[in-house]
Short mmCIF file of C-alpha atoms in Angstrom, two decimals:
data_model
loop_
_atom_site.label_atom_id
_atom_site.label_comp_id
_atom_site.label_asym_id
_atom_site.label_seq_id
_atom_site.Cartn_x
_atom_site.Cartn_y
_atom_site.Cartn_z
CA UNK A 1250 166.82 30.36 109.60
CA UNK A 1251 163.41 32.01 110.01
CA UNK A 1252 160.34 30.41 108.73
CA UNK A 1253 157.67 32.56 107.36
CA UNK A 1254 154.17 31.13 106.43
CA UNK A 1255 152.08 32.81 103.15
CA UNK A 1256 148.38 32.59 102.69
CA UNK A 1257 147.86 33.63 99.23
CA UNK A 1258 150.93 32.31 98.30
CA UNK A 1259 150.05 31.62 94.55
CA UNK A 1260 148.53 35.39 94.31
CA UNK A 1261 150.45 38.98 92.84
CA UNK A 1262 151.61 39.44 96.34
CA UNK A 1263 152.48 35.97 97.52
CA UNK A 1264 154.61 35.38 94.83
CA UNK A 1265 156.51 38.56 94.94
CA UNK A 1266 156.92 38.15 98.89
CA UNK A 1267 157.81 34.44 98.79
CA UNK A 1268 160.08 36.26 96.04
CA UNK A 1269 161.58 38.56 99.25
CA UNK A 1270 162.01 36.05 101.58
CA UNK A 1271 164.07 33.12 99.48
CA UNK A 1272 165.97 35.71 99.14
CA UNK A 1273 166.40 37.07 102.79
CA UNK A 1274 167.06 33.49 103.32
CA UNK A 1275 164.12 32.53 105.01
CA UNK A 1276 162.20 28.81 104.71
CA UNK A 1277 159.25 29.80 103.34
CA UNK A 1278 156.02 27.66 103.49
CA UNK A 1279 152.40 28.82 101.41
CA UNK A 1280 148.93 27.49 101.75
CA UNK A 1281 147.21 26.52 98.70
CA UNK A 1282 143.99 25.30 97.65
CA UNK A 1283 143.26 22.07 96.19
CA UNK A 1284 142.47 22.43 92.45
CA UNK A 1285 142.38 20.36 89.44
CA UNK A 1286 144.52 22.39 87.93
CA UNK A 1287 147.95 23.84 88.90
CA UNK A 1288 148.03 27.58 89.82
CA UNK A 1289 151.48 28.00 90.82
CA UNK A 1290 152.74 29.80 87.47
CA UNK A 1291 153.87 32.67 89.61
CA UNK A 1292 156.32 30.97 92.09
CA UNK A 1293 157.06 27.88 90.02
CA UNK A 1294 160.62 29.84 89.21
CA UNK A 1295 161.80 29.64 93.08
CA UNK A 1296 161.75 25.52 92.58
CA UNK A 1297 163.77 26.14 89.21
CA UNK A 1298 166.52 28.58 90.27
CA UNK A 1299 169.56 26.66 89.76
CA UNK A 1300 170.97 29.92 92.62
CA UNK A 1301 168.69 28.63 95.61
CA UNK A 1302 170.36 26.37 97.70
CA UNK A 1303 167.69 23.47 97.97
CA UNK A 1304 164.32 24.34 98.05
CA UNK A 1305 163.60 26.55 100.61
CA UNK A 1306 159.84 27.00 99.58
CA UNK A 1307 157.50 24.06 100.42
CA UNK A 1308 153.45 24.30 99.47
CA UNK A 1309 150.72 22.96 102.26
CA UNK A 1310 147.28 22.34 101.00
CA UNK A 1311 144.95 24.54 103.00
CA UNK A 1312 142.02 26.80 103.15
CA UNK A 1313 141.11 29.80 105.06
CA UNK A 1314 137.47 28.01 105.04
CA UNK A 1315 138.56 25.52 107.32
CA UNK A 1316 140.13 26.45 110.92
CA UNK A 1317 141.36 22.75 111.96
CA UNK A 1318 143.80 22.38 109.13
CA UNK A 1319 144.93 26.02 109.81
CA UNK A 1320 145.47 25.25 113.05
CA UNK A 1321 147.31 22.38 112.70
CA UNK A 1322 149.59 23.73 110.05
CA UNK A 1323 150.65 26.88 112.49
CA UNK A 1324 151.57 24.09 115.40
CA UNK A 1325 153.44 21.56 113.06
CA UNK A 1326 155.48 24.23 111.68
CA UNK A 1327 156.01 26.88 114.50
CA UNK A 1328 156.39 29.84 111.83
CA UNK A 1329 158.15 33.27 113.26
CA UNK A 1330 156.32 35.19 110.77
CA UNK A 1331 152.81 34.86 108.76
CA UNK A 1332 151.34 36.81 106.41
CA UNK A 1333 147.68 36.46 105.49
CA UNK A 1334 147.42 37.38 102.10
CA UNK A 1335 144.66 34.82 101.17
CA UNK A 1336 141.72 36.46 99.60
CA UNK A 1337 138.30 36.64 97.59
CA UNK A 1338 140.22 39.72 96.05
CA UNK A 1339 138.26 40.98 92.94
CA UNK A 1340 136.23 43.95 94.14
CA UNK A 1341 133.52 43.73 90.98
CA UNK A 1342 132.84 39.49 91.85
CA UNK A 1343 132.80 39.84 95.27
CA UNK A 1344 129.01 41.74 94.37
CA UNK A 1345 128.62 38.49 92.65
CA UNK A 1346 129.44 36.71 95.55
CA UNK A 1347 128.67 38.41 98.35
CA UNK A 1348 128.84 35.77 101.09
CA UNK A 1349 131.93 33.75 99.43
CA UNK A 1350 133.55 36.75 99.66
CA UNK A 1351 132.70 37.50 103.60
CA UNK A 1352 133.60 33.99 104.71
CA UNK A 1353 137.10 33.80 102.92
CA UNK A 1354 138.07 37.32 103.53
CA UNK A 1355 136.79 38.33 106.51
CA UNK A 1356 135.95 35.48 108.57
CA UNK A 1357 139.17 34.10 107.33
CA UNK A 1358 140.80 36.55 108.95
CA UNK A 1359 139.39 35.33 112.50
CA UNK A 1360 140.26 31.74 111.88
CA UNK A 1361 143.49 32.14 111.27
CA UNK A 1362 144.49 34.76 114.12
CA UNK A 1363 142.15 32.11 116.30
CA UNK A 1364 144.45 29.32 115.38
CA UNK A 1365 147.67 31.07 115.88
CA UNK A 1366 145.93 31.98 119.66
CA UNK A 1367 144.81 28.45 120.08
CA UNK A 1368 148.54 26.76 119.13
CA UNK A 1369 149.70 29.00 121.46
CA UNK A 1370 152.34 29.82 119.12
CA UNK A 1371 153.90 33.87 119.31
CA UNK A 1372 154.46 34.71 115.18
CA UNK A 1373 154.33 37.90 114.11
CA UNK A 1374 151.39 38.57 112.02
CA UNK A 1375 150.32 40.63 108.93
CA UNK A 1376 146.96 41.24 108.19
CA UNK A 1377 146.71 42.68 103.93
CA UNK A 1378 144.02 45.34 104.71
CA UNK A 1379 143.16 47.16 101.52
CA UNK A 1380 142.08 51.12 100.79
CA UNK A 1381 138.75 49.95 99.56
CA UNK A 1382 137.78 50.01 102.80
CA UNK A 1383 137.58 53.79 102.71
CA UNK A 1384 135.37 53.35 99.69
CA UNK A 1385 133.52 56.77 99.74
CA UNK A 1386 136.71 58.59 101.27
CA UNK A 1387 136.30 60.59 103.95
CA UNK A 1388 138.66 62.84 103.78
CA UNK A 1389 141.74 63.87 100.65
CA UNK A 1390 144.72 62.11 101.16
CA UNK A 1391 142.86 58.86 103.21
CA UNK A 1392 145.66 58.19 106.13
CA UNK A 1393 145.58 55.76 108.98
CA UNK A 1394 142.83 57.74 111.07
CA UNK A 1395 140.82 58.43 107.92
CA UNK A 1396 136.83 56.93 108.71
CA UNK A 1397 136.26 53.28 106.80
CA UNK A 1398 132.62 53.89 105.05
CA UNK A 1399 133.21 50.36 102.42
CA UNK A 1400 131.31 50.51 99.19
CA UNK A 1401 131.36 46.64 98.05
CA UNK A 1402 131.03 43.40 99.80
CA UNK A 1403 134.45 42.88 98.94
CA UNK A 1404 135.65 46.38 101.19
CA UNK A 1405 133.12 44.99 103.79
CA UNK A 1406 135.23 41.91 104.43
CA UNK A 1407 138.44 43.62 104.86
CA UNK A 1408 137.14 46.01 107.45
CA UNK A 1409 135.86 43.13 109.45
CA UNK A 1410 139.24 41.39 109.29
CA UNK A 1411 141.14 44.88 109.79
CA UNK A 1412 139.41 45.11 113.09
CA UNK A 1413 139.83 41.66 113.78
CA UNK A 1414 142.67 42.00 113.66
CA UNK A 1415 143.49 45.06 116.04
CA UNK A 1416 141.46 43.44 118.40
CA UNK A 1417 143.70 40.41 118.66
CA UNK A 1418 146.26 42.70 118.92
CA UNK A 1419 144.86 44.60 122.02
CA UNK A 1420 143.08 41.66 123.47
CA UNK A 1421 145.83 39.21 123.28
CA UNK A 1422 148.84 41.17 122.54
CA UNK A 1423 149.50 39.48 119.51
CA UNK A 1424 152.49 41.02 117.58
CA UNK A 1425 150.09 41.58 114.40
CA UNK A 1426 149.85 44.37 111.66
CA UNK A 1427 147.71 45.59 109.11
CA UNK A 1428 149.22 47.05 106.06
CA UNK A 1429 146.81 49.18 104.26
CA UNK A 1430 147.83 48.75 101.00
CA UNK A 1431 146.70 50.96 97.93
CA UNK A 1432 146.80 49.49 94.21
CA UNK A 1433 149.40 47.85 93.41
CA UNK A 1434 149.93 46.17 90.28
CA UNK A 1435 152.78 44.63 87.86
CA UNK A 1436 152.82 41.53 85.01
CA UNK A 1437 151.60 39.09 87.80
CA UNK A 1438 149.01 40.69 88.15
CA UNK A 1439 145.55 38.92 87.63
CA UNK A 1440 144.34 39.24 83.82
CA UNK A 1441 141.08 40.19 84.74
CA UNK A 1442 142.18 43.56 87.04
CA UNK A 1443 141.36 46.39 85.21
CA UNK A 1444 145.00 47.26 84.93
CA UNK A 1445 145.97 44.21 83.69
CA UNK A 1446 143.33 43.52 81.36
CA UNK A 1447 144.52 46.85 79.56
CA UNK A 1448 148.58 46.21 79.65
CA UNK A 1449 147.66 42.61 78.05
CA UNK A 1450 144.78 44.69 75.03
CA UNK A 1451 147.65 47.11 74.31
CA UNK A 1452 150.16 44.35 73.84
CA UNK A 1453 147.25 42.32 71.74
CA UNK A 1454 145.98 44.89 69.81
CA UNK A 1455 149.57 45.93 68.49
CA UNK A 1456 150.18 42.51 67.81
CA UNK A 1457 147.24 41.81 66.20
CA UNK A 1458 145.44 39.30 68.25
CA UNK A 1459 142.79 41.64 69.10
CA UNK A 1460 140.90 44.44 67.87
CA UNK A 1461 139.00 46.14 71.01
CA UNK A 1462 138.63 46.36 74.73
CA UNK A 1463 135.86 47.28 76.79
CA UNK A 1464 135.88 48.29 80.27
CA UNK A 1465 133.36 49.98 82.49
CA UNK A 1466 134.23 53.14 84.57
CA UNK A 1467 136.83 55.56 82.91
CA UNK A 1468 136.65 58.22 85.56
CA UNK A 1469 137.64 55.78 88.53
CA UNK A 1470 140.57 57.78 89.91
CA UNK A 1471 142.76 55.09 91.79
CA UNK A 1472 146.58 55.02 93.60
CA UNK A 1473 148.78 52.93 91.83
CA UNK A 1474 152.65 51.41 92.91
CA UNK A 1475 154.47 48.68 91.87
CA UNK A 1476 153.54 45.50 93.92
CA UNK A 1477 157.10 44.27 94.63
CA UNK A 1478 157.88 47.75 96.72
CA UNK A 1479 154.86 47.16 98.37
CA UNK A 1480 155.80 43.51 99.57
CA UNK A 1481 159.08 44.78 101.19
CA UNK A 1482 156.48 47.30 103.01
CA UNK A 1483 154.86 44.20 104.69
CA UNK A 1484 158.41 42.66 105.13
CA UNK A 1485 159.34 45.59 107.48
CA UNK A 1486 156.16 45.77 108.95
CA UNK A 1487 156.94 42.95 111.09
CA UNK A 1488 160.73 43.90 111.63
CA UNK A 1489 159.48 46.78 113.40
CA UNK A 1490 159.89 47.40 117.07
CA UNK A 1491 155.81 47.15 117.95
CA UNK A 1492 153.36 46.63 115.97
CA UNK A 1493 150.98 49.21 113.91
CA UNK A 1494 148.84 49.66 110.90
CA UNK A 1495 150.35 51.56 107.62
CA UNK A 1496 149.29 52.93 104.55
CA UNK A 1497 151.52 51.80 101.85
CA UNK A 1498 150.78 54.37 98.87
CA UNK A 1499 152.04 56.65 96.14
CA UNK A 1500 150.57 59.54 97.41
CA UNK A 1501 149.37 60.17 93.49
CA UNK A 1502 146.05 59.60 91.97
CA UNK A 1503 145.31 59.11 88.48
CA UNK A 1504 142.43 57.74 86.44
CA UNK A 1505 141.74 54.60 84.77
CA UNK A 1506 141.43 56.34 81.26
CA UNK A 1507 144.76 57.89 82.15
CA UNK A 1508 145.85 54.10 82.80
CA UNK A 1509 144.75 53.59 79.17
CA UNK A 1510 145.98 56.26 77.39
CA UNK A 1511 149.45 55.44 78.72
CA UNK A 1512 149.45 52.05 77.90
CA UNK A 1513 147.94 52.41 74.30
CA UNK A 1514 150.89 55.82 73.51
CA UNK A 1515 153.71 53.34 74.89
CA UNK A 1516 152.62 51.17 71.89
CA UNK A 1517 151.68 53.92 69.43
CA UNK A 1518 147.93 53.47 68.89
CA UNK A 1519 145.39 55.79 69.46
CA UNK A 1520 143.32 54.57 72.23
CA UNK A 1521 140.28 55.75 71.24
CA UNK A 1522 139.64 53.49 68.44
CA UNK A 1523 139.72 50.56 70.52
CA UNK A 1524 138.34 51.17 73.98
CA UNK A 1525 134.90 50.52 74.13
CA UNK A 1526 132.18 50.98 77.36
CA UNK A 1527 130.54 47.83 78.70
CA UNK A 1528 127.96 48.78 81.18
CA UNK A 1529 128.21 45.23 82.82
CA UNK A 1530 131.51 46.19 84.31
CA UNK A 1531 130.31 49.18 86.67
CA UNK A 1532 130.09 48.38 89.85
CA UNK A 1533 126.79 48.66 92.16
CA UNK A 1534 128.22 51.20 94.06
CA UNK A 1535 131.60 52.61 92.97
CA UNK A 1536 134.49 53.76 94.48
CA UNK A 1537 135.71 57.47 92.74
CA UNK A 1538 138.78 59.33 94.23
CA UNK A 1539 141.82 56.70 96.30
CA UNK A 1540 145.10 58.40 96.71
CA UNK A 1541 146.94 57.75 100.57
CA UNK A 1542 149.46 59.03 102.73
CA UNK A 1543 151.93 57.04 102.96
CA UNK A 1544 154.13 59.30 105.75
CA UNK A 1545 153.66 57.43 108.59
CA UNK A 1546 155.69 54.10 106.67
CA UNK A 1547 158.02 56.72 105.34
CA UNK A 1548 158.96 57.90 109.11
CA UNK A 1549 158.69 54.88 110.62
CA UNK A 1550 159.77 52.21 108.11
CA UNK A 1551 161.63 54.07 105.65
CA UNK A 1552 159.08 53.06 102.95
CA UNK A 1553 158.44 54.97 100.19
CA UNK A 1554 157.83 53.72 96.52
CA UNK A 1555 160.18 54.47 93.78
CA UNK A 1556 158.31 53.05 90.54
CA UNK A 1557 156.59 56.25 89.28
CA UNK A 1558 152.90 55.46 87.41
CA UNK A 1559 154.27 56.02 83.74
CA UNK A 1560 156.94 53.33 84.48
CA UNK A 1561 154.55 51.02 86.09
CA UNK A 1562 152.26 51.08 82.92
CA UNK A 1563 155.28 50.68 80.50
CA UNK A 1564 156.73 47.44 82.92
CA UNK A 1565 153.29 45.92 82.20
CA UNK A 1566 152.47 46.76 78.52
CA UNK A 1567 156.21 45.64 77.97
CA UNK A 1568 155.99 42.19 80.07
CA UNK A 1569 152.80 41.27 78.45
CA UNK A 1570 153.88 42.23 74.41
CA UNK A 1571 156.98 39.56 75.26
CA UNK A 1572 154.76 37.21 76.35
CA UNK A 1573 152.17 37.26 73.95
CA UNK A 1574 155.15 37.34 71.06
CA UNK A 1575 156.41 34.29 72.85
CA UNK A 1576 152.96 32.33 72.75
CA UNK A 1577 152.34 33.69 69.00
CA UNK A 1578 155.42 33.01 68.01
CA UNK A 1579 155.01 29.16 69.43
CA UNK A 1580 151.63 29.05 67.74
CA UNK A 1581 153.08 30.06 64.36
CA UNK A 1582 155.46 27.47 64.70
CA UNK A 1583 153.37 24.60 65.38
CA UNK A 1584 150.97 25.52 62.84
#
């Protein structure tokens, strides 16, 4: 049985990969912050699925702020695979918080490929780089050779731990990869992503439960998939012969009011009387045009995504209208 260790676990991506890998019949084990609350709503299903036999997830508390727990985890459990998904990942906070940001997301990145180095342990790695780091693109479909030129904090981090790792790669000849992933979204994702925040309006203002939305940039023009395509991407990332860096993309770009308008038809309002423009939702310095190439996975991996951008919107707006009937419907019922 192969053991594969998450950072991130409790995340959009986590979830979906620790999702993957149950399934491939791996032992999966995630690192998790200590909170007061519990945050494991998105993989609390793999403890309850009468179909897995005995848990094959188990939860380690850890943080990618501190390298002699990470350390220690890598050499008690000897993982084949990790995947470093833990992140400071909303682009608009990390202006908020700047330095947070760097230390969890891009120094992270060095502490953990330093403790898999120093438990002289030989997993396979995966780094989740991100196409904000081309920020202000370079060049019209970005691809792997495209010029980094990061326009937040955030996009800052994750070129520090992109070349982090590469250089552990070259320098130590770790087995590690860097998937640079474009957007990808779907109902885990968090509620306050622009995506998600206008799947969960349209489902609330056709309900009822709300009467407007405001958001910030319209024009943003961004590269959306579905995030459980892009988790099998990482997946064969590491079952690859050598290790590389990939763009995981649709290879489509399309704006955030088009995002909106989607959403809001697939429920039958007019958009328009219920978007509104918040000016405390720009961004510093904003990103305008992502769409990548995603030909090299395609070739190589035989990647490609299948869940076209209309469909994404309508998996979303639909997922979050059946949950917010559920909760209403549970409210009604207890008043």
């Amino acid at each position: 049985m192969k053991k594969a260790l998450i950072t991130g676990i409790t995340g959009q991506d986590g979830s979906y990969l620790a999702d993957l890998l149950v399934a491939k019949g791996y032992e999966v084990h995630g690192i998790i912050r200590r909170a007061s609350t519990f945050n494991t709503a998105r993989i609390d299903h793999l403890y309850q699925d009468p179909h897995v036999n005995g848990v094959k997830l188990f939860l380690h508390y850890g943080d990618l702020a501190d390298s002699v727990n990470l350390t220690k985890l890598l050499y008690e459990l000897q993982p084949d695979e990790v995947y470093n998904l833990g992140a400071q990942s909303h682009v608009r906070v990390s202006f908020d918080i700047p330095e947070y940001t760097s230390d969890v997301t891009g120094v992270g990145t060095i502490r953990i490929l330093e403790a898999i180095r120093e438990s002289g342990i030989k997993p396979r790695y995966y780094q989740a780089s991100s196409s904000e780091m081309f920020g202000k693109v370079q060049e019209v479909p970005q691809t792997e050779t495209t010029p980094f030129w990061p326009r937040s904090p955030y996009g800052c981090a994750k070129v520090f731990g992109h070349w982090a790792t590469v250089n552990y790669r070259e320098s130590y000849g770790l087995f590690a990869c860097s998937g640079i992933l474009f957007n990808h979204e779907s109902p885990r994702r968090g509620e306050t992503f622009v995506t998600r925040k206008i799947s969960r309006a349209a489902a609330a203002i056709k309900l009822g439960l709300q009467n407007e939305l405001y958001l910030g940039n319209l024009d943003a023009k961004r590269d959306w998939g579905y995030a459980p395509e892009y988790v099998e991407g990482m997946w064969r990332m590491l079952q690859a012969d050598e290790p590389d860096d990939y763009i995981l993309a649709t290879n489509e770009t399309h704006t955030v009011k088009e995002f909106v308008q989607e959403a809001f038809q697939h429920v039958g309002l007019d958009w328009e009387k219920h978007v509104k423009y918040d000016a405390r939702y720009e961004r510093p310095a904003e990103v305008d045009l992502l769409i990548g190439n995603p030909g090299k996975a395609k070739r190589q991996l035989g990647w490609e995504p299948k869940v076209k951008f209309n469909e994404l919107v309508k998996i979303m707006v639909d997922a979050d209208r059946e949950m917010l009937e559920g909760k209403h419907l549970v409210h009604q019922h207890q008043a």
